[in-house]
mmCIF file of C-alpha atoms in Angstrom:
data_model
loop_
_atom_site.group_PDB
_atom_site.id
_atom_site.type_symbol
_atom_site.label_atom_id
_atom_site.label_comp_id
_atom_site.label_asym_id
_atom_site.label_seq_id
_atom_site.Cartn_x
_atom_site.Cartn_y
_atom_site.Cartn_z
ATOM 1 C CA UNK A 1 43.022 88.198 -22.587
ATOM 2 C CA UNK A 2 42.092 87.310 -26.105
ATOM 3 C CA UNK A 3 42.438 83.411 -26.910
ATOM 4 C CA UNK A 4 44.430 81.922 -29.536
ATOM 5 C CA UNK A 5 41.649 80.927 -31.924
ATOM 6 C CA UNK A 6 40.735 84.922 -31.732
ATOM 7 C CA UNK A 7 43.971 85.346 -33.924
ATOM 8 C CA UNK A 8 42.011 86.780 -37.536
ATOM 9 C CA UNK A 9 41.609 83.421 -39.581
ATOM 10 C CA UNK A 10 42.251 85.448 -42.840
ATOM 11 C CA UNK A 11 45.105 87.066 -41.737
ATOM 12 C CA UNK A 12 46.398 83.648 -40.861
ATOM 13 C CA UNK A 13 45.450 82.228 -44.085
ATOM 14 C CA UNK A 14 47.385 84.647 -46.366
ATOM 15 C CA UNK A 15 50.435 83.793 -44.520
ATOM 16 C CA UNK A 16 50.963 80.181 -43.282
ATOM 17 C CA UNK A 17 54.573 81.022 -41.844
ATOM 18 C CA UNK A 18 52.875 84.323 -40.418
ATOM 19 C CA UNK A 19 50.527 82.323 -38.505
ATOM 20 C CA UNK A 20 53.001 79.548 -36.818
ATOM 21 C CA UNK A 21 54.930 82.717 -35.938
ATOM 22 C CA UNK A 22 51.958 84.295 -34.131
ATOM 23 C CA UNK A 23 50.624 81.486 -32.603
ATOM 24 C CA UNK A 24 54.590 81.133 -31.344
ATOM 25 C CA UNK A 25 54.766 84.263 -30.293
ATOM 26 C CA UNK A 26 51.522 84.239 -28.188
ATOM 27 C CA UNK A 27 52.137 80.788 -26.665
ATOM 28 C CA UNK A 28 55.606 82.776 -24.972
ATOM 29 C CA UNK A 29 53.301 85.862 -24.459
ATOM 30 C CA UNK A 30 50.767 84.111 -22.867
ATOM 31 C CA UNK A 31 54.063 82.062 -20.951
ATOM 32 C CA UNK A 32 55.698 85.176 -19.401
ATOM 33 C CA UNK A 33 52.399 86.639 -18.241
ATOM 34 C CA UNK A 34 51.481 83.928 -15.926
ATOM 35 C CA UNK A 35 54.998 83.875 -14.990
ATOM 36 C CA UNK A 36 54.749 87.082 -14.096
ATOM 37 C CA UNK A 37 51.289 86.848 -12.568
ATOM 38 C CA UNK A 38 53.001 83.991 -10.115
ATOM 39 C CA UNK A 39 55.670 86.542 -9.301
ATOM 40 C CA UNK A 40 53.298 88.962 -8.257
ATOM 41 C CA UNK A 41 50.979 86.681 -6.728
ATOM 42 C CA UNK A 42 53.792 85.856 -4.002
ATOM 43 C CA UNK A 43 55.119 89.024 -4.032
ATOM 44 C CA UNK A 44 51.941 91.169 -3.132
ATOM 45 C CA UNK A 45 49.645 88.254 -1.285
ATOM 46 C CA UNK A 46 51.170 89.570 2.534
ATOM 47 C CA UNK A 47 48.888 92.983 1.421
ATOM 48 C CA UNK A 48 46.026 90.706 0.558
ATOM 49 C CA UNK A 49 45.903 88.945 3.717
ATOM 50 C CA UNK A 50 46.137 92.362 5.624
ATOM 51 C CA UNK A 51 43.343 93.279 3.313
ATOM 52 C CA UNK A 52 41.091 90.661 4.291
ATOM 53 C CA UNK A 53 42.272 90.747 7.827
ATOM 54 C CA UNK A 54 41.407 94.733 8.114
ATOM 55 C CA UNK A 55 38.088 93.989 6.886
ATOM 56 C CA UNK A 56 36.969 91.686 9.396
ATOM 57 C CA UNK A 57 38.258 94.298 12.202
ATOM 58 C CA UNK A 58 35.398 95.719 14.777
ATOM 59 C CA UNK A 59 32.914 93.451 13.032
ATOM 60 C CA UNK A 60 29.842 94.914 14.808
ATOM 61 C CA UNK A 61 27.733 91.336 14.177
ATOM 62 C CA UNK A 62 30.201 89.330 16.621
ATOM 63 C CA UNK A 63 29.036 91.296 19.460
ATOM 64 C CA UNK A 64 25.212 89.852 18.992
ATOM 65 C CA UNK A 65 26.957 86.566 19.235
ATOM 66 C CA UNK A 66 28.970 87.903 22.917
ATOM 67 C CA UNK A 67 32.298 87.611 20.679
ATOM 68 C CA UNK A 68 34.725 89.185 23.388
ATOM 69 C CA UNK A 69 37.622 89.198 20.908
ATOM 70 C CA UNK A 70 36.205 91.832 18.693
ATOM 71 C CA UNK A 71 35.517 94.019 21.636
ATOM 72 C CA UNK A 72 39.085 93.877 22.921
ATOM 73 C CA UNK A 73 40.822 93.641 19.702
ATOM 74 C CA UNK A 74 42.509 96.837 18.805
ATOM 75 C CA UNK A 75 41.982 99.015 15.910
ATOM 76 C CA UNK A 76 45.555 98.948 13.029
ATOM 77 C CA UNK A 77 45.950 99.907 10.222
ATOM 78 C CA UNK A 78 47.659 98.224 7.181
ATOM 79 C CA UNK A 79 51.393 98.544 8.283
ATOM 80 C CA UNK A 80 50.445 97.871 12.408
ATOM 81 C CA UNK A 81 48.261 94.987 11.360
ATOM 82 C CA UNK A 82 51.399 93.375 8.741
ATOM 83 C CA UNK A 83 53.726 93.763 11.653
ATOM 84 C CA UNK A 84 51.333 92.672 14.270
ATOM 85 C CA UNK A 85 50.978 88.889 12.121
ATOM 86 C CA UNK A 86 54.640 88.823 12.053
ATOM 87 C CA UNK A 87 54.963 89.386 15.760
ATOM 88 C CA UNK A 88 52.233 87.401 16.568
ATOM 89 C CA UNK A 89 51.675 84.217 14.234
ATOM 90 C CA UNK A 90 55.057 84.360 12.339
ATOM 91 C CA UNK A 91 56.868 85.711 9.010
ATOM 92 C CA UNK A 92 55.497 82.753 7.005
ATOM 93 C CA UNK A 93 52.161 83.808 7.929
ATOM 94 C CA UNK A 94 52.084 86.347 5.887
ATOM 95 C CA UNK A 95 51.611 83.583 2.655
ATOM 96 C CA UNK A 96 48.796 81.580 4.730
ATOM 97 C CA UNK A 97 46.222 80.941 2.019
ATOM 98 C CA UNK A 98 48.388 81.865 -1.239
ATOM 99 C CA UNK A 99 47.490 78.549 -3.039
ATOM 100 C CA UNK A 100 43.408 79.101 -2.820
ATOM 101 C CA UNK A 101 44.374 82.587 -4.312
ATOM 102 C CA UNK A 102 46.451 81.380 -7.025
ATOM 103 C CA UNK A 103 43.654 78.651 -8.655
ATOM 104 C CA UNK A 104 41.443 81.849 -8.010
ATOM 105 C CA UNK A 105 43.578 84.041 -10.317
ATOM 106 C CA UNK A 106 43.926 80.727 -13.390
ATOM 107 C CA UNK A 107 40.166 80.925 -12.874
ATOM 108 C CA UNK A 108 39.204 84.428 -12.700
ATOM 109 C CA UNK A 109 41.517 85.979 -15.140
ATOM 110 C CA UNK A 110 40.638 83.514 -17.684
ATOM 111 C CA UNK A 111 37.219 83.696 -17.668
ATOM 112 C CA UNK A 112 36.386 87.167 -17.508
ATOM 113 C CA UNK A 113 38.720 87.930 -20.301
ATOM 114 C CA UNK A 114 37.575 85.234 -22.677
ATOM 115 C CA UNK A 115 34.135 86.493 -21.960
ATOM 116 C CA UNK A 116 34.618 90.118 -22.372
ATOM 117 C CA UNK A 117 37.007 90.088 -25.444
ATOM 118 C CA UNK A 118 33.744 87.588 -27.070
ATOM 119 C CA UNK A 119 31.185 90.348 -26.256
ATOM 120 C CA UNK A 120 33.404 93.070 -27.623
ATOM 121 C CA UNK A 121 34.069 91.788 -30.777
ATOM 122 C CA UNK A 122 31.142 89.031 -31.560
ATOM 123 C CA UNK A 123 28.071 90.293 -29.438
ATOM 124 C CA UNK A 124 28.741 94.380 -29.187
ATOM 125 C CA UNK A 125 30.678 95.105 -31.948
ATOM 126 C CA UNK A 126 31.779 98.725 -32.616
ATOM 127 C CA UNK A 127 30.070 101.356 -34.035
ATOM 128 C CA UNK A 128 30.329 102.951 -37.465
ATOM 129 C CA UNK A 129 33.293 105.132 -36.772
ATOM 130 C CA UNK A 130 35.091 101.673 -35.257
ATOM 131 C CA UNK A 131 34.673 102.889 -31.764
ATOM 132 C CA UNK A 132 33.914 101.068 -28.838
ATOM 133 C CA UNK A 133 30.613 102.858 -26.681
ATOM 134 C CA UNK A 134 31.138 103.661 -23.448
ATOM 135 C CA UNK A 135 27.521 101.792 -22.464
ATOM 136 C CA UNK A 136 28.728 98.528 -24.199
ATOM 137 C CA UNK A 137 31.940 98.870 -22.330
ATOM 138 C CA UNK A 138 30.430 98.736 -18.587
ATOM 139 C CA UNK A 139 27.924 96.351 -19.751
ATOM 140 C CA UNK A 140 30.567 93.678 -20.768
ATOM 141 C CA UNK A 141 32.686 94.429 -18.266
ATOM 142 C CA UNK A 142 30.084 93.814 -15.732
ATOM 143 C CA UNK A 143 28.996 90.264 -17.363
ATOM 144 C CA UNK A 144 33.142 89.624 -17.756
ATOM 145 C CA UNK A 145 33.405 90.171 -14.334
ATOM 146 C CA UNK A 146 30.271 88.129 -13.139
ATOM 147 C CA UNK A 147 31.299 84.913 -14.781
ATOM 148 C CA UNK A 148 34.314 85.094 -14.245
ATOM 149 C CA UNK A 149 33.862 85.527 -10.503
ATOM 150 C CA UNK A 150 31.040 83.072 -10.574
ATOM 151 C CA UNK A 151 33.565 80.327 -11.720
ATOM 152 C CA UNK A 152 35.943 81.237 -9.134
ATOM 153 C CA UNK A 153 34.311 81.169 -5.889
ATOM 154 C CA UNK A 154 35.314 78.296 -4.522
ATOM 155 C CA UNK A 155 38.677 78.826 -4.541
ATOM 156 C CA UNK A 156 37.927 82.705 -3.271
ATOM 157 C CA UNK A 157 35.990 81.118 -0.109
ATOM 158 C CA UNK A 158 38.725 78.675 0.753
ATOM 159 C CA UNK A 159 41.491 81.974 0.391
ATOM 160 C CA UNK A 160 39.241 83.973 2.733
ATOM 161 C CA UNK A 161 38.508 81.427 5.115
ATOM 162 C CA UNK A 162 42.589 80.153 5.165
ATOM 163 C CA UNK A 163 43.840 83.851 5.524
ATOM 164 C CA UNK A 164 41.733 84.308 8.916
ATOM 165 C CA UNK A 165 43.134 80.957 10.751
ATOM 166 C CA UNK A 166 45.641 82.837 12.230
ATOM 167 C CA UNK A 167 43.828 84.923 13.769
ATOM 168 C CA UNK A 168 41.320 82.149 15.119
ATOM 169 C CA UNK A 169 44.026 80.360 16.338
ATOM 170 C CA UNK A 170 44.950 83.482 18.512
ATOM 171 C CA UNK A 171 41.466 83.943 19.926
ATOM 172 C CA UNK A 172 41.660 80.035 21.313
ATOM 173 C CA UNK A 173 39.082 78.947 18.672
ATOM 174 C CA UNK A 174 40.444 75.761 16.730
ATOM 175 C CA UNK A 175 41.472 75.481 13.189
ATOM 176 C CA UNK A 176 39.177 74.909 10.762
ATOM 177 C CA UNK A 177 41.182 73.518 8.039
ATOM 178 C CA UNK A 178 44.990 71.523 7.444
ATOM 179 C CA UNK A 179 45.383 72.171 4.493
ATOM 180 C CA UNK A 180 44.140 73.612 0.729
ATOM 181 C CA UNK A 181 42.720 70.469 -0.589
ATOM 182 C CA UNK A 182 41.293 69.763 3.229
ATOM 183 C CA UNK A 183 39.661 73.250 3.252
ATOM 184 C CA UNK A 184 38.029 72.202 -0.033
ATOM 185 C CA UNK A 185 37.168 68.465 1.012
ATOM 186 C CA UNK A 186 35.542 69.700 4.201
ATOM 187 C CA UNK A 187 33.284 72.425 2.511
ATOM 188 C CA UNK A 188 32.009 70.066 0.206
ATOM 189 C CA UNK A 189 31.215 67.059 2.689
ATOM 190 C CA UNK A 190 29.739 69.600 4.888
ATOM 191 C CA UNK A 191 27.410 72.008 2.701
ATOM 192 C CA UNK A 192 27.688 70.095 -0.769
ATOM 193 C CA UNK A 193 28.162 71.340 -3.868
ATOM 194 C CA UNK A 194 25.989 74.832 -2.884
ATOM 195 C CA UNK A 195 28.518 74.905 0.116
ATOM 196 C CA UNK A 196 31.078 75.712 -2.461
ATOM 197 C CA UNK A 197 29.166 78.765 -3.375
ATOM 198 C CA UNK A 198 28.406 80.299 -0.119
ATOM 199 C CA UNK A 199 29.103 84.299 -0.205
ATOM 200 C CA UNK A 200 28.763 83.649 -4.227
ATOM 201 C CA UNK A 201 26.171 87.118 -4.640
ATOM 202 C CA UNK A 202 28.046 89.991 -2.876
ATOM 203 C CA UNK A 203 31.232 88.145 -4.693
ATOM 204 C CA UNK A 204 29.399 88.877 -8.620
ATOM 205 C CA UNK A 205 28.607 91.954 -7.283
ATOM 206 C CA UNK A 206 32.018 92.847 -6.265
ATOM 207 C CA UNK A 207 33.107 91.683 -9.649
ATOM 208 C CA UNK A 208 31.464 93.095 -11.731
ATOM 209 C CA UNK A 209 31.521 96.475 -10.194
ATOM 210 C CA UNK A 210 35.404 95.794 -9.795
ATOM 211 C CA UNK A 211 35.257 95.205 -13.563
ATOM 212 C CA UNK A 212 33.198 97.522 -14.483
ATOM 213 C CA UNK A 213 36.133 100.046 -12.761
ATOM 214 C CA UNK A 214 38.619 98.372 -14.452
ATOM 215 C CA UNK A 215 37.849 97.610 -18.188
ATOM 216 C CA UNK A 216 35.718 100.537 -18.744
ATOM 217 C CA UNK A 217 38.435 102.938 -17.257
ATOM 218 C CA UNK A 218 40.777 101.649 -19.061
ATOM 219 C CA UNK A 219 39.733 101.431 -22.385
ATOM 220 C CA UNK A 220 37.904 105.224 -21.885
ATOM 221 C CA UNK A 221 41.063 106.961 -20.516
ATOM 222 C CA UNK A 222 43.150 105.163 -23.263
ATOM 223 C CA UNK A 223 41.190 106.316 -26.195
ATOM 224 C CA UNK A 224 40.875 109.769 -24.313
ATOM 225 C CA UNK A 225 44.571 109.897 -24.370
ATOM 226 C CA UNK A 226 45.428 108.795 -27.682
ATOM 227 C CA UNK A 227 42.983 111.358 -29.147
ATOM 228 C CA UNK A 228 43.095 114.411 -27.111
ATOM 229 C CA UNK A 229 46.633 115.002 -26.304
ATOM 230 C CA UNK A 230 50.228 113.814 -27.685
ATOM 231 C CA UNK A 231 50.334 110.621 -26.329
ATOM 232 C CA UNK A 232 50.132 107.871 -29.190
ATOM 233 C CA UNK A 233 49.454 104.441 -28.950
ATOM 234 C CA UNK A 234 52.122 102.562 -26.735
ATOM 235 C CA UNK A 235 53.742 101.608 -23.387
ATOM 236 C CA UNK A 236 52.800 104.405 -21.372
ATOM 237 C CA UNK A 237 49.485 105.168 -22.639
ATOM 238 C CA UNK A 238 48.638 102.008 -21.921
ATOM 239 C CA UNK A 239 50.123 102.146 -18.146
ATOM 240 C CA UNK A 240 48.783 105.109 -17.758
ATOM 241 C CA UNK A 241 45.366 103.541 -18.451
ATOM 242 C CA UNK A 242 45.818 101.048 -16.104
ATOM 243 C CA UNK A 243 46.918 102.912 -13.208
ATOM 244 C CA UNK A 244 43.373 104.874 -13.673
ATOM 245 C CA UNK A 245 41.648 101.506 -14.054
ATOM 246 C CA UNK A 246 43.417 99.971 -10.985
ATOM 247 C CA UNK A 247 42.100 103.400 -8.736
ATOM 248 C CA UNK A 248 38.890 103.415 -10.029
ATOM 249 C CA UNK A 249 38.187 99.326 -9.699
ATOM 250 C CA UNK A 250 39.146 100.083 -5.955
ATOM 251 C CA UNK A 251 37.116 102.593 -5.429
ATOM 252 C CA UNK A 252 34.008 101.187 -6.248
ATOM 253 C CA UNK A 253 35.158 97.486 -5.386
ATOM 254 C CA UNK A 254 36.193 97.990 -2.082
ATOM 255 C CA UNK A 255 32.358 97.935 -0.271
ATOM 256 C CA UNK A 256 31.479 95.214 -1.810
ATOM 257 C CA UNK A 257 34.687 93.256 -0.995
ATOM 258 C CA UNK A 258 34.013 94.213 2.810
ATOM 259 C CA UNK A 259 30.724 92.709 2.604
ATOM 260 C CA UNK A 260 32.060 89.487 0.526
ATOM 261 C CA UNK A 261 34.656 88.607 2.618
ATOM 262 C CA UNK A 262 32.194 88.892 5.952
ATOM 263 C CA UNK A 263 29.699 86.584 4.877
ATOM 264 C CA UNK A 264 32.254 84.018 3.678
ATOM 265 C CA UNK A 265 34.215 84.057 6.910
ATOM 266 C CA UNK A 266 30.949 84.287 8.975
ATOM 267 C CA UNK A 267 30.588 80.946 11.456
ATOM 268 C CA UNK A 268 28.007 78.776 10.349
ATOM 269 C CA UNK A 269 25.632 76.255 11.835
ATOM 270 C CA UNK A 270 25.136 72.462 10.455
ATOM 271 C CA UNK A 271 23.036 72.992 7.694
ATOM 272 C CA UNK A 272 25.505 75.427 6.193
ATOM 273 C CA UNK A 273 23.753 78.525 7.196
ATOM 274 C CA UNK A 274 25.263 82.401 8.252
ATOM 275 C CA UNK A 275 24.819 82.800 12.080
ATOM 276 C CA UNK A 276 25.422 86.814 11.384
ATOM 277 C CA UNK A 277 23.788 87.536 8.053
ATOM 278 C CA UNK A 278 21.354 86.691 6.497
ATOM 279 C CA UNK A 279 22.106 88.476 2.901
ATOM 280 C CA UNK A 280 24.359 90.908 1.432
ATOM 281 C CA UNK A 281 21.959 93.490 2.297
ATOM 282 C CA UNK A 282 21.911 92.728 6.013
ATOM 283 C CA UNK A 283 25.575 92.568 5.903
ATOM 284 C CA UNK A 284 25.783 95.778 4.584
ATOM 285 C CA UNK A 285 23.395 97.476 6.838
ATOM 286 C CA UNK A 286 24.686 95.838 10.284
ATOM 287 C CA UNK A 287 28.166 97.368 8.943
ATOM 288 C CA UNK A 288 26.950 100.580 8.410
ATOM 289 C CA UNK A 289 25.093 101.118 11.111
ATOM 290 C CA UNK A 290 27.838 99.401 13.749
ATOM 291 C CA UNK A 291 30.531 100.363 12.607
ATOM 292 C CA UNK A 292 29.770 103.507 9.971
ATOM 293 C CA UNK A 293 30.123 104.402 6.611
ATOM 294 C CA UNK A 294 33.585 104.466 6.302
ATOM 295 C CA UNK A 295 33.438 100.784 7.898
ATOM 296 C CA UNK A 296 32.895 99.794 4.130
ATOM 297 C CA UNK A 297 35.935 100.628 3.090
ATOM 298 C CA UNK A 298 38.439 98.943 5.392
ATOM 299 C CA UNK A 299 41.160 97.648 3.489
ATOM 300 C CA UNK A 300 41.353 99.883 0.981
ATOM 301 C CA UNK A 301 44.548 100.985 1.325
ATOM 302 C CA UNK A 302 46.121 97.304 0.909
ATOM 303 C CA UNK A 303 43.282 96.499 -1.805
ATOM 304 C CA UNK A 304 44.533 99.416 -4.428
ATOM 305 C CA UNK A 305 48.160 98.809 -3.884
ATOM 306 C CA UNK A 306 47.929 95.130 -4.709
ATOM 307 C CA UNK A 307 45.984 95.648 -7.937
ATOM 308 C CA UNK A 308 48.175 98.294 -9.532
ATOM 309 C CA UNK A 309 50.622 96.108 -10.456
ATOM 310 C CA UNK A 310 47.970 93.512 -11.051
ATOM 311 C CA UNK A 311 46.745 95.860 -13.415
ATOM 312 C CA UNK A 312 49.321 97.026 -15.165
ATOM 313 C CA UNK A 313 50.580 93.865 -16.257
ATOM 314 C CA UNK A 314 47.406 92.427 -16.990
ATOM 315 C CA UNK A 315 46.852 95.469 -19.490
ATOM 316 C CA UNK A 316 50.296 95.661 -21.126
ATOM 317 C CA UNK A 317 50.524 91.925 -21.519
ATOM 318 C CA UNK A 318 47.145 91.932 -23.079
ATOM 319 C CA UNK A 319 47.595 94.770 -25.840
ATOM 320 C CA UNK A 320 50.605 93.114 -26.451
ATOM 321 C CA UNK A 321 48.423 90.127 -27.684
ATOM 322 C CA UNK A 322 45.899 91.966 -29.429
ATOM 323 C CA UNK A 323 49.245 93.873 -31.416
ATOM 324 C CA UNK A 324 50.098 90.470 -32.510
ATOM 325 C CA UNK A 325 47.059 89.273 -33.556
ATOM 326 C CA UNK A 326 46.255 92.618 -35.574
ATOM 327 C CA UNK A 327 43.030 93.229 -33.467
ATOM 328 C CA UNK A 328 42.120 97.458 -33.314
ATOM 329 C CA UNK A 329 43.206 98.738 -29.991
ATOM 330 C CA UNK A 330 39.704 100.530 -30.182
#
């Protein structure tokens, strides 16, 4: 999402009263998308913990530790596994490490849309016929992605970690954590300020191939649309876009989300270090061979229906800004 100082200073210049009204108007812009990112931050979280809780099912790495729970535990899928946290830990449940994931989203969104709306216009640029490349696309939507996710992985390690308490708590194994700011206090005195980061490389790589899905799609399919058939530039191009953005972020997000939320879950010994893996890549290749291919993609289902309407309101709120601010939706 652009920032306000990204509002054209000439523009703003030719028209004092022009400018207070645009800087107005994208203060209550800005105001109803985070209100409406809160909304659907409550609203969708239940399929984010059964997300997170799918991926950790039949982890094949427990069993080199003599884990009996993962050997008895049965296979669900998304709607079993929802019901089954209901039944078994309580409706409330459902919400167990929503705070975590709402600092994530101040964090993440922020970043990696400062830093890819920057590389668009300041470092890319367009080329002579004011289009944007598809190659500078993916490229800045993988570095958006990156630091954005970078920033944000503390708060993404305490979510992941909070979400599967429940479930420890059902296997006999005590809590790890009271509360948010506990969960954050504990990390730290434990594995310092590196602790923080633990699971912080398949995380960037998630991101940024999560972004790369997901800005690249959408800006491709919207300039596809608005030059190769009817559609003109508005509200349903644009959702359009970003319902193809949200499928294709999923898609190739999904593996390396698996992988992510493994290692940061993984129990660890007292110098902070994984008991089950010892990299992304040995993650990735216990998975595989354990549990399959198709292990890699466990919770996709819950993963793509959670970010369509992340995605759609992320998108429509953000052309609405760049309509204000006079910025070329190419």
């Amino acid at each position: 999402m652009a920032p306000d100082e990204q509002v054209p200073t000439v523009r703003l210049r030719r028209n004092r009263g022009r400018a207070s009204c645009c800087k107005r108007s994208y203060f209550c812009v800005s105001q109803e998308h985070h209100r409406k990112n809160r909304f659907i931050c409550l609203t969708t979280f239940p399929l984010d913990l059964t997300k997170t809780r799918l991926q950790m099912q039949g982890e094949a790495a427990l069993a080199r530790l003599g884990d009996g729970a993962t050997e008895s535990a049965p296979y669900r899928g998304m709607v079993r596994t929802a019901l089954g946290i209901v039944q078994e830990e309580g409706f409330l449940k459902l919400w167990q490490g929503v705070t975590p994931a709402i600092y994530r989203h101040v964090v993440y969104s922020g970043g990696r849309m400062v830093t890819y709306e920057h590389l668009r216009e300041v470092v890319f640029g367009k080329s002579e016929d004011k289009h944007y490349p598809l190659w500078k696309s993916v490229i800045g939507g993988m570095m958006a992605g990156v630091i954005g996710q970078f920033l944000a992985n503390p708060t993404d390690l305490v979510k992941v970690q909070m979400q599967m308490e429940g479930k420890r708590k059902l296997e006999g194994k005590p809590l790890r954590f009271r509360g948010v700011h506990h969960a954050f206090a504990k990390i730290l005195a434990e594995g310092g300020i590196r602790g923080l980061w633990a699971g912080w490389v398949p995380n960037i790589q998630r991101a940024a191939l999560v972004n790369m899905g997901d800005l690249t799609t959408y800006d491709t399919v919207k300039h596809y649309l608005v030059l190769n058939t009817p559609l003109e530039e508005n509200i349903a191009t644009h959702g359009l876009s970003s319902l193809c953005s949200g499928l294709v972020a999923s898609i190739l997000g999904t593996p390396a989300d698996v992988i992510k939320s493994r290692i940061m879950n993984q129990p660890r010994d007292k110098q902070g270090r994984g008991l089950l893996y010892k990299s992304s890549t040995d993650c990735l290749i216990q998975a595989v061979q354990g549990e399959g291919f198709l292990s890699l993609y466990k919770g996709f289902l819950p993963s793509w229906l959670r970010m369509t309407p992340w995605s759609m309101v992320f998108w429509l709120t953000y052309e609405k800004i760049r309509e204000m601010s006079g910025v070329s939706p190419f």
